[in-house]
PDB file of N, CA, C and O in Angstrom:
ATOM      1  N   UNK O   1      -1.120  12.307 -21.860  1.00  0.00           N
ATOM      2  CA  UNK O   1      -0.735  13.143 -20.734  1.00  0.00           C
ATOM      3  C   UNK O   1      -0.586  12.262 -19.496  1.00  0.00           C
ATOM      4  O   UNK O   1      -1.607  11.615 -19.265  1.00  0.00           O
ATOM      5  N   UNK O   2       0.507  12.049 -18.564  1.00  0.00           N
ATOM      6  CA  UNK O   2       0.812  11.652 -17.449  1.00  0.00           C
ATOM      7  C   UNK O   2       0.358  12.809 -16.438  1.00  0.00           C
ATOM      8  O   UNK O   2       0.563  14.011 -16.602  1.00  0.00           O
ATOM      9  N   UNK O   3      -0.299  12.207 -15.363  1.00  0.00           N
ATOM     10  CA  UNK O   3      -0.762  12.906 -14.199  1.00  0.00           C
ATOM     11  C   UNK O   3      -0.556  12.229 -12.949  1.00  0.00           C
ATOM     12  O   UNK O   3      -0.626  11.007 -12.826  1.00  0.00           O
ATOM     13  N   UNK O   4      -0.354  12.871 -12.216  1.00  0.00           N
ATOM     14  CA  UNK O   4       0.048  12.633 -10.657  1.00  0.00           C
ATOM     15  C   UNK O   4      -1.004  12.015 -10.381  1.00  0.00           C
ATOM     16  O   UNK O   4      -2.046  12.553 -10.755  1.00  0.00           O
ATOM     17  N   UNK O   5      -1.086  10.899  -9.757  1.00  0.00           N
ATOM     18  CA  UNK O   5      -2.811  10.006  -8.977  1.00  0.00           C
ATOM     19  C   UNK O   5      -3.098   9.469 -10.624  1.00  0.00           C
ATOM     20  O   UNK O   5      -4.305   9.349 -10.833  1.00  0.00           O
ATOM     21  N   UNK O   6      -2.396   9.193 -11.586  1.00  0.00           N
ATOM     22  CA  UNK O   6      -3.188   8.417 -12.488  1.00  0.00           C
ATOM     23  C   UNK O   6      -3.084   7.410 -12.165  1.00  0.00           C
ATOM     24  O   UNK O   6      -2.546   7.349 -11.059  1.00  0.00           O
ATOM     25  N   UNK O   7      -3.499   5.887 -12.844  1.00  0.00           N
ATOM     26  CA  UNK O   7      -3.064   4.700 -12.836  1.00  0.00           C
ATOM     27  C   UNK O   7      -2.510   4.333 -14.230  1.00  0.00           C
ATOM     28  O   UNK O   7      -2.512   4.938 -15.302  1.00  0.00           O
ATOM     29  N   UNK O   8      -1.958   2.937 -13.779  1.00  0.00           N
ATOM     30  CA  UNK O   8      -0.853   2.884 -14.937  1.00  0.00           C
ATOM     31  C   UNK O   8      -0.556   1.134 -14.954  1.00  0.00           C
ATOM     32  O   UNK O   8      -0.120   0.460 -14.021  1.00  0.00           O
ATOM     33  N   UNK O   9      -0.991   0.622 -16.480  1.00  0.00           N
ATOM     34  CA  UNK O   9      -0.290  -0.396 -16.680  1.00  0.00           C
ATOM     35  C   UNK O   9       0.843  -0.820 -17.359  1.00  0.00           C
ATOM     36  O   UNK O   9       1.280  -0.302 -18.387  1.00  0.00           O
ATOM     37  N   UNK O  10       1.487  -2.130 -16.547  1.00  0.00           N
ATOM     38  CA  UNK O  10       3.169  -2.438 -17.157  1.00  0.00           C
ATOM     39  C   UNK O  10       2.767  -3.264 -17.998  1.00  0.00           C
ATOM     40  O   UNK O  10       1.758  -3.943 -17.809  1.00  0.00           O
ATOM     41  N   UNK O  11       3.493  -3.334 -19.058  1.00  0.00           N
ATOM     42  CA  UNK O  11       3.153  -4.339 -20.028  1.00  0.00           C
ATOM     43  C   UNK O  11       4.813  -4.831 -20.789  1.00  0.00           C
ATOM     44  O   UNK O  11       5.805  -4.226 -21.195  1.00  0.00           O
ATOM     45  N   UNK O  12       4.244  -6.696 -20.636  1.00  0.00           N
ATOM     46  CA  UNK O  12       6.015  -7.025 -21.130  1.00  0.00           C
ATOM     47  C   UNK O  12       5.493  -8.057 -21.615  1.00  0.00           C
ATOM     48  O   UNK O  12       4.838  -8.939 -21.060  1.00  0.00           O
ATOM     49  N   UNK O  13       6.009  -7.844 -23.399  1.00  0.00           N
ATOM     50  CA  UNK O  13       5.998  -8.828 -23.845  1.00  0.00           C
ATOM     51  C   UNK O  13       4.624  -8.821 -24.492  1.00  0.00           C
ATOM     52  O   UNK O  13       4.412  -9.687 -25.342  1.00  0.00           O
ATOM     53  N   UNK O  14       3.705  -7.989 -24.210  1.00  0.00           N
ATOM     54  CA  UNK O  14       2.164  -7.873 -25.075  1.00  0.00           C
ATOM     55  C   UNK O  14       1.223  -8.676 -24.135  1.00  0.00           C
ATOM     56  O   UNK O  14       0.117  -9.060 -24.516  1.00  0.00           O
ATOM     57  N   UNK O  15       1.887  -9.000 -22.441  1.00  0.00           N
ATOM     58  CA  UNK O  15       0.892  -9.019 -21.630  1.00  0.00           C
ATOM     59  C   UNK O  15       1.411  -8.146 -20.388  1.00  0.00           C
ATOM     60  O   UNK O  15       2.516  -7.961 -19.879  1.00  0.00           O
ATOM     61  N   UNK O  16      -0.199  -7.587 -20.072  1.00  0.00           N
ATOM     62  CA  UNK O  16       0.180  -6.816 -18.660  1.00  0.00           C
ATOM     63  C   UNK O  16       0.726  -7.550 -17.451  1.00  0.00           C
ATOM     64  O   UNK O  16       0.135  -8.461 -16.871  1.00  0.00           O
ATOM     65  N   UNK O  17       1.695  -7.151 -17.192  1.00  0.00           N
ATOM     66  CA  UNK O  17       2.501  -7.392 -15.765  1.00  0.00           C
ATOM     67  C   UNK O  17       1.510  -7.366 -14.567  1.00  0.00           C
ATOM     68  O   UNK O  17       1.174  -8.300 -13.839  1.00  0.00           O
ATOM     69  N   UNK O  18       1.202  -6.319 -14.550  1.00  0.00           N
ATOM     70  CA  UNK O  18       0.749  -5.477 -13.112  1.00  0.00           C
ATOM     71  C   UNK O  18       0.344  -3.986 -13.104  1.00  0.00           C
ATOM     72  O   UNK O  18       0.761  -3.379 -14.091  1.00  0.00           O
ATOM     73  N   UNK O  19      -0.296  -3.331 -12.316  1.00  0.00           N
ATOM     74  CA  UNK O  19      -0.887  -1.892 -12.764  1.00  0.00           C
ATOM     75  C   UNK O  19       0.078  -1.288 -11.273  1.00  0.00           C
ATOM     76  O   UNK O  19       0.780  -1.804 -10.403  1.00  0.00           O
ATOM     77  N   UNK O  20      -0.332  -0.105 -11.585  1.00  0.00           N
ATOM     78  CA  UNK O  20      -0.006   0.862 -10.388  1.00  0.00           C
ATOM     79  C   UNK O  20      -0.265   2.046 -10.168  1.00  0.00           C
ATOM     80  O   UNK O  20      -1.149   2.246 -11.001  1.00  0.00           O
ATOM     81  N   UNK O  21      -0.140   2.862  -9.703  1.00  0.00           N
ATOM     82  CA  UNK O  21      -0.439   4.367  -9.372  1.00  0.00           C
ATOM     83  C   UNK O  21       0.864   5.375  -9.816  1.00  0.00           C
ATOM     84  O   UNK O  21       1.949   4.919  -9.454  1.00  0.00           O
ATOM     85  N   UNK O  22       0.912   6.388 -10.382  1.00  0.00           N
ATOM     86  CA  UNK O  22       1.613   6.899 -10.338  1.00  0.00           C
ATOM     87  C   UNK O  22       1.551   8.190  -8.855  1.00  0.00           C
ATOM     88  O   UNK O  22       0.641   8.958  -8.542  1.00  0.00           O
ATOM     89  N   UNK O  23       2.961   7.964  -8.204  1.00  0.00           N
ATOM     90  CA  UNK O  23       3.159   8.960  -7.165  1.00  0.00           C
ATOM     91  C   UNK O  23       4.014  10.383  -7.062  1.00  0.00           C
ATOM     92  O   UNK O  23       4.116  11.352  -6.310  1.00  0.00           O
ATOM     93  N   UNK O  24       4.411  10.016  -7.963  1.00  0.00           N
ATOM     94  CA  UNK O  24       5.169  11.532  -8.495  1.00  0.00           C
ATOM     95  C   UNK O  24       5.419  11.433  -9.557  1.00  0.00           C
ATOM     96  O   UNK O  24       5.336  10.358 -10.152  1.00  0.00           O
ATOM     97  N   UNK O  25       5.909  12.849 -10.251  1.00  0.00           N
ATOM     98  CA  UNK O  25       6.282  12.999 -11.715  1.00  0.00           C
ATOM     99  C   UNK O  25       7.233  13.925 -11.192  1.00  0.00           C
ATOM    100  O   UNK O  25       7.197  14.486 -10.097  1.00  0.00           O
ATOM    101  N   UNK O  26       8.643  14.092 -12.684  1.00  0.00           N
ATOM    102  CA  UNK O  26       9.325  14.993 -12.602  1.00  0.00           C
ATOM    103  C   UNK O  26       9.445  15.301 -13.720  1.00  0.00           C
ATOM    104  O   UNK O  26       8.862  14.647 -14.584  1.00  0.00           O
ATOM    105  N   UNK O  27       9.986  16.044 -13.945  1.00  0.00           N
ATOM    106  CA  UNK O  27      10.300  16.940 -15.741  1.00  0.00           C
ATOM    107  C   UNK O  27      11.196  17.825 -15.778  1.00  0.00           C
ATOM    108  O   UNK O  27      10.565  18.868 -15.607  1.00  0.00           O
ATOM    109  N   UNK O  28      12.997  18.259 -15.968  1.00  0.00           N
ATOM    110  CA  UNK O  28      13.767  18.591 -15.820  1.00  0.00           C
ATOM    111  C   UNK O  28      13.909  18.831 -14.515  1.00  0.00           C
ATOM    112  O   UNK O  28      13.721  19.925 -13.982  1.00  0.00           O
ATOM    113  N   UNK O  29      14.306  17.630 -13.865  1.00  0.00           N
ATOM    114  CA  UNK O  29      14.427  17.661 -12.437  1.00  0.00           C
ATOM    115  C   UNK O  29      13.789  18.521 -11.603  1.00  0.00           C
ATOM    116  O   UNK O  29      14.419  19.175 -10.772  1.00  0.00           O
ATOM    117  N   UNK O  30      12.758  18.587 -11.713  1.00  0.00           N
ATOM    118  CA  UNK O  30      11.775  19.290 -11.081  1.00  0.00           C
ATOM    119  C   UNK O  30      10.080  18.472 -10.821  1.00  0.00           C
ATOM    120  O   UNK O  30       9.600  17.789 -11.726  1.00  0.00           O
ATOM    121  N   UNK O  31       9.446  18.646  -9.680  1.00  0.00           N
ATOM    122  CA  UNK O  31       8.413  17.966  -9.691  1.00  0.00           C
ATOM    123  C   UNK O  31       7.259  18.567 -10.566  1.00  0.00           C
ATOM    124  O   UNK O  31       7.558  19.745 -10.758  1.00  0.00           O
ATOM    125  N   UNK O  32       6.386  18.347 -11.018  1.00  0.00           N
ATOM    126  CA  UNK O  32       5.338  18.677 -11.585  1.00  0.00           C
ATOM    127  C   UNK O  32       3.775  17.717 -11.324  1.00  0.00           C
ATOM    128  O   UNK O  32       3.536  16.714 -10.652  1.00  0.00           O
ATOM    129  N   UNK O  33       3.229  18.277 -11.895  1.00  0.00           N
ATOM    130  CA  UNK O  33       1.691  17.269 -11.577  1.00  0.00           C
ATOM    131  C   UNK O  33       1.294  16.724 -13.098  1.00  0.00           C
ATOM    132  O   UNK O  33       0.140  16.372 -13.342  1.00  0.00           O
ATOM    133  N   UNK O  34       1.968  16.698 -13.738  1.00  0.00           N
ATOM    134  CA  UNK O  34       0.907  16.704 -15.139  1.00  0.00           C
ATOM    135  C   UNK O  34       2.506  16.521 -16.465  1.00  0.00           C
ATOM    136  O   UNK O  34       3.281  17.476 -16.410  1.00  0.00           O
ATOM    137  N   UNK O  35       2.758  15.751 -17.171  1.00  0.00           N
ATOM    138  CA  UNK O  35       3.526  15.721 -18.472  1.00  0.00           C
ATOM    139  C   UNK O  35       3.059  15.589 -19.351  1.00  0.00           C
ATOM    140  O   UNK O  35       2.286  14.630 -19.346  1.00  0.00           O
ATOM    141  N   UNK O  36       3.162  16.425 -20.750  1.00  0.00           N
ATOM    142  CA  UNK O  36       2.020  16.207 -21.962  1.00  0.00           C
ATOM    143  C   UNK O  36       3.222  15.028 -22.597  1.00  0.00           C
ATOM    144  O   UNK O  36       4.387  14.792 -22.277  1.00  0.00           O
ATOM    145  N   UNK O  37       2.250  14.422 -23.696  1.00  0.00           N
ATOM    146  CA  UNK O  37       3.175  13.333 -24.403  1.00  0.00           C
ATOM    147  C   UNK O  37       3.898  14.002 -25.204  1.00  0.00           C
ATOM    148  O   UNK O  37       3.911  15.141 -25.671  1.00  0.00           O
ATOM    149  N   UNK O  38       4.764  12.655 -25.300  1.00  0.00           N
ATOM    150  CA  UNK O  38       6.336  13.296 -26.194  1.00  0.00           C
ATOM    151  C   UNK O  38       7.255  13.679 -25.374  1.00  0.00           C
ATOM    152  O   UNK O  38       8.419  13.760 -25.766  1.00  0.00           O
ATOM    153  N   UNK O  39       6.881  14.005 -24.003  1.00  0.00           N
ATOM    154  CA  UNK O  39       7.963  14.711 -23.278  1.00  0.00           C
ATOM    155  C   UNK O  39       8.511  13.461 -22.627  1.00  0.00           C
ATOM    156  O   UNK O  39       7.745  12.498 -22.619  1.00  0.00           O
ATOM    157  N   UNK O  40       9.832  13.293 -22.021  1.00  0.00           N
ATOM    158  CA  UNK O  40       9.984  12.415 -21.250  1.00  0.00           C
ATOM    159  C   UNK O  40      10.073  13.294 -19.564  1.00  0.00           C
ATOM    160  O   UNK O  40      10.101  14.480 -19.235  1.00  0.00           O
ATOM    161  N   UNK O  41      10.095  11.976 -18.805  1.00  0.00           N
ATOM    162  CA  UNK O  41       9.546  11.997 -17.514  1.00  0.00           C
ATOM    163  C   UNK O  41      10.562  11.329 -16.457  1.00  0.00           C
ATOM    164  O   UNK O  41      11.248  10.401 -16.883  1.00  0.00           O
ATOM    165  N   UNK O  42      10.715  11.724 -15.113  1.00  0.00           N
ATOM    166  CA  UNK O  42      10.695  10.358 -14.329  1.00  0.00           C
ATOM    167  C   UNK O  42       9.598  10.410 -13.527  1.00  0.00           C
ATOM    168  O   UNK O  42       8.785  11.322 -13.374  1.00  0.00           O
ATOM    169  N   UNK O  43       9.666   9.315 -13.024  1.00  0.00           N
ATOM    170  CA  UNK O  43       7.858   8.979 -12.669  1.00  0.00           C
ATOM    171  C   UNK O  43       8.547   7.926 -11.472  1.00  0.00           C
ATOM    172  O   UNK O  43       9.509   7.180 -11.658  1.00  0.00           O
ATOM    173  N   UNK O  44       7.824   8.082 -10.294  1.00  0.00           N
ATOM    174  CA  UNK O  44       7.581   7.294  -8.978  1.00  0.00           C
ATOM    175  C   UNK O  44       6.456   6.512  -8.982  1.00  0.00           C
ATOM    176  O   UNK O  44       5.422   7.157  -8.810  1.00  0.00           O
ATOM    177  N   UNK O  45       6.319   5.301  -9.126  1.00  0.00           N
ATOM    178  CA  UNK O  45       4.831   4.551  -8.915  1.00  0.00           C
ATOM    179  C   UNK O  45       4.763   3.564  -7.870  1.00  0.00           C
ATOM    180  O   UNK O  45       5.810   3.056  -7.469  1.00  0.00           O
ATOM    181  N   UNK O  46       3.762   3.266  -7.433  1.00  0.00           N
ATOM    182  CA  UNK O  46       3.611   2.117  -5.676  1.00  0.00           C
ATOM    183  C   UNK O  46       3.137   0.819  -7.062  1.00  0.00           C
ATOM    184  O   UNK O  46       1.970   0.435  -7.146  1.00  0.00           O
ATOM    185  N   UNK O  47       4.399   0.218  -8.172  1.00  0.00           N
ATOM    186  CA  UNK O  47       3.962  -1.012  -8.981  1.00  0.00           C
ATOM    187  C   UNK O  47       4.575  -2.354  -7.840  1.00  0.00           C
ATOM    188  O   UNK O  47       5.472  -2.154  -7.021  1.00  0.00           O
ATOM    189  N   UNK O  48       4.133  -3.186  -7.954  1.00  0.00           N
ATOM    190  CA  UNK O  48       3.852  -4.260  -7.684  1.00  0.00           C
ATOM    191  C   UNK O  48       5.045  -5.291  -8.215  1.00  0.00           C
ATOM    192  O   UNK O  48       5.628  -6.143  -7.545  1.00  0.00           O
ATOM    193  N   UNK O  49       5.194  -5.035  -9.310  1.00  0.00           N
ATOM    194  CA  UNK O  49       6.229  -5.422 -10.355  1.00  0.00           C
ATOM    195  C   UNK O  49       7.709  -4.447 -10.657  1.00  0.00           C
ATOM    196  O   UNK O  49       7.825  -3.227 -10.539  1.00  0.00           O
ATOM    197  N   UNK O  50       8.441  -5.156 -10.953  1.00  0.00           N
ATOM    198  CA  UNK O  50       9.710  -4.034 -10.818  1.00  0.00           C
ATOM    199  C   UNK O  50       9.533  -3.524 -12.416  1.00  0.00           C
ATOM    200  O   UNK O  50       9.085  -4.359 -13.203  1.00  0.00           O
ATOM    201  N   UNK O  51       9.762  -2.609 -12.759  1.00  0.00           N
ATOM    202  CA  UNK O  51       9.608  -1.726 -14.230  1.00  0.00           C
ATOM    203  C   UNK O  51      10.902  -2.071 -14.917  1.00  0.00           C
ATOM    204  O   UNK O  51      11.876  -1.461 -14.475  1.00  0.00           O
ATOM    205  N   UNK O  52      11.171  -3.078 -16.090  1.00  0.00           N
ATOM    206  CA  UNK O  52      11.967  -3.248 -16.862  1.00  0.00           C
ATOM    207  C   UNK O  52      12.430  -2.287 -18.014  1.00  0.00           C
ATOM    208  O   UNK O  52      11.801  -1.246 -18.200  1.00  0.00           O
ATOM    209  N   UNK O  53      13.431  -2.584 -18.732  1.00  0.00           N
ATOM    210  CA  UNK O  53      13.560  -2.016 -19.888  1.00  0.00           C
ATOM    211  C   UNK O  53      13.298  -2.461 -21.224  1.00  0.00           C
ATOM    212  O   UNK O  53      13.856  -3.395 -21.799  1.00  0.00           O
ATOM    213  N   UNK O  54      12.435  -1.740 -21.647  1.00  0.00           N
ATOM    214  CA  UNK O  54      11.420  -2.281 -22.817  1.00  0.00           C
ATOM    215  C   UNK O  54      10.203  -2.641 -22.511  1.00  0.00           C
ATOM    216  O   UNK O  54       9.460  -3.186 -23.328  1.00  0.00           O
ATOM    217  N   UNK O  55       9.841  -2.353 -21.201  1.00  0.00           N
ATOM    218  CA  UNK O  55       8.355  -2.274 -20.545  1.00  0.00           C
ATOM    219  C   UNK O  55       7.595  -1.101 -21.409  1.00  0.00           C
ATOM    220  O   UNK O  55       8.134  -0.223 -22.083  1.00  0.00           O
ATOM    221  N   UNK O  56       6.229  -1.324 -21.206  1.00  0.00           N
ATOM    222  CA  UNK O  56       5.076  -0.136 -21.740  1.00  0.00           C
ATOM    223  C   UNK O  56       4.543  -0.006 -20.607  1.00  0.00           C
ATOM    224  O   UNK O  56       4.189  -0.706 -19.658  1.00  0.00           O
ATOM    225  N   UNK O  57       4.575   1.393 -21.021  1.00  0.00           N
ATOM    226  CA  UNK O  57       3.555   1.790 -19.175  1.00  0.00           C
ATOM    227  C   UNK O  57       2.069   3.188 -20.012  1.00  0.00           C
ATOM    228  O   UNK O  57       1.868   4.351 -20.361  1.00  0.00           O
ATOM    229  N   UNK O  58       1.610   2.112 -19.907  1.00  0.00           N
ATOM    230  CA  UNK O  58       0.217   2.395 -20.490  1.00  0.00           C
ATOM    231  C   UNK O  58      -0.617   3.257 -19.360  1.00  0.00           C
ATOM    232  O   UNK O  58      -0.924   2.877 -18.230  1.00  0.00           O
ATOM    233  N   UNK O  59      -0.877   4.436 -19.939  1.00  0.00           N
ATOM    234  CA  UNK O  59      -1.212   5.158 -18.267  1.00  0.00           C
ATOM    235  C   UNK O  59      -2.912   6.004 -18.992  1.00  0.00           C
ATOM    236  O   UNK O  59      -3.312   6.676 -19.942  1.00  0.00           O
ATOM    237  N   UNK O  60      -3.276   5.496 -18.014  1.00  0.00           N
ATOM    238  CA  UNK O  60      -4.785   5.975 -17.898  1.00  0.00           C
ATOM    239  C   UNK O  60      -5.697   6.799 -16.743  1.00  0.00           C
ATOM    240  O   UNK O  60      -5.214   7.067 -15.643  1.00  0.00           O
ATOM    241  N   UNK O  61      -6.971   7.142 -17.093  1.00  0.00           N
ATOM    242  CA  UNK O  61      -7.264   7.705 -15.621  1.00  0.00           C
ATOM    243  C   UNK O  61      -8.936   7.638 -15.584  1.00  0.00           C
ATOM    244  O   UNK O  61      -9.766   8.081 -16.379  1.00  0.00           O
ATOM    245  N   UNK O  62      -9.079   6.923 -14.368  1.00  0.00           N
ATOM    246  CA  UNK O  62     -10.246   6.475 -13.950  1.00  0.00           C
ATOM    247  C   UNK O  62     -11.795   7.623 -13.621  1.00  0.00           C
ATOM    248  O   UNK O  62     -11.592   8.719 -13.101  1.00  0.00           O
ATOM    249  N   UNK O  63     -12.541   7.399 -13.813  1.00  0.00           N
ATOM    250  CA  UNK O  63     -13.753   8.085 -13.820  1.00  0.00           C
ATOM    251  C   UNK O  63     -14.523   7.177 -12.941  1.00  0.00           C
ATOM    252  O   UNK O  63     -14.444   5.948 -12.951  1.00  0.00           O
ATOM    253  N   UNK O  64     -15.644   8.257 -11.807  1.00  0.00           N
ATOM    254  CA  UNK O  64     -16.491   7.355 -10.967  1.00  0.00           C
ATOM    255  C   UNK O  64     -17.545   8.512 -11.464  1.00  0.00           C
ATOM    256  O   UNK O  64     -17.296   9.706 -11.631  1.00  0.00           O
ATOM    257  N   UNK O  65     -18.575   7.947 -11.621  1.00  0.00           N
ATOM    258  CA  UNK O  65     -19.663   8.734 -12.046  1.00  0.00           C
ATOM    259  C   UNK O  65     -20.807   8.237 -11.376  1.00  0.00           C
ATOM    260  O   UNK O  65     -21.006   7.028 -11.496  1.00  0.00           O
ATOM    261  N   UNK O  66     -21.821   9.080 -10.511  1.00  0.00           N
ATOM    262  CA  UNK O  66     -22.835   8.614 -10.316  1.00  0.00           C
ATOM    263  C   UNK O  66     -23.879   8.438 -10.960  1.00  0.00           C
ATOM    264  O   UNK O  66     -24.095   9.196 -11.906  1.00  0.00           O
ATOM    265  N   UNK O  67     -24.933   7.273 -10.601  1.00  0.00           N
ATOM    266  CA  UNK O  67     -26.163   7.192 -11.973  1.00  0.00           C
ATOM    267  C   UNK O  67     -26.986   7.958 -10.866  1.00  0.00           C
ATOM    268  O   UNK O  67     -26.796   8.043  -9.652  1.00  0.00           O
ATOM    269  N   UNK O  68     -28.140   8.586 -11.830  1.00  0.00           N
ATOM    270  CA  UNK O  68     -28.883   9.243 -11.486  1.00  0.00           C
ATOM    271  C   UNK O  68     -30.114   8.583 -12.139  1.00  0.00           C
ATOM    272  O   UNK O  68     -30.042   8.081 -13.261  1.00  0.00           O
ATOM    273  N   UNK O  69     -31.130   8.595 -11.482  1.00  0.00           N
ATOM    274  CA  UNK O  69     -32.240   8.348 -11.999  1.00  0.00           C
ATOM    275  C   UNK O  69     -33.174   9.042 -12.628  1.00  0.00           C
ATOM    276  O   UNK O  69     -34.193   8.482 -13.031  1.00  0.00           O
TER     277      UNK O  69
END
C-alpha cells in the first residue's frame, strides 16, 4: 500500500540511489491518500535523485514508539 507522508526508496541497479517522501498520490487522475498494490499510481516525491525508468521504489512507513519503563 502507498500512502501519502510514506517514505520511499529508489533503487537502480540492486543499489539504493536515495530515499524520499512521498508528497502526493493520484489514482485516475484524481488525488487520493492511500493506493493498495497492483494498482498503478502517479506519485509526487521531495527525491533527491531524479526517478529513472526501471527504478524500484521500495516504499515503506516509519514507526516512532515510545519505551516505557
Amino acid at each position: 500500500v502507498a500512502r501519502k507522508g510514506a517514505c520511499m526508496e529508489i533503487i537502480r541497479n540492486k543499489e539504493i540511489m536515495g530515499q524520499a517522501t512521498i508528497l502526493q498520490l493520484q489514482q485516475n487522475k484524481r488525488d487520493t491518500d492511500e493506493v493498495s498494490q497492483g494498482n498503478e499510481c502517479g506519485m509526487f516525491a521531495d527525491a533527491a535523485v531524479a526517478i529513472q525508468e526501471n527504478d524500484v521504489c521500495q516504499i515503506y512507513s516509519e514507526e516512532k514508539i515510545k519505551q516505557t519503563l
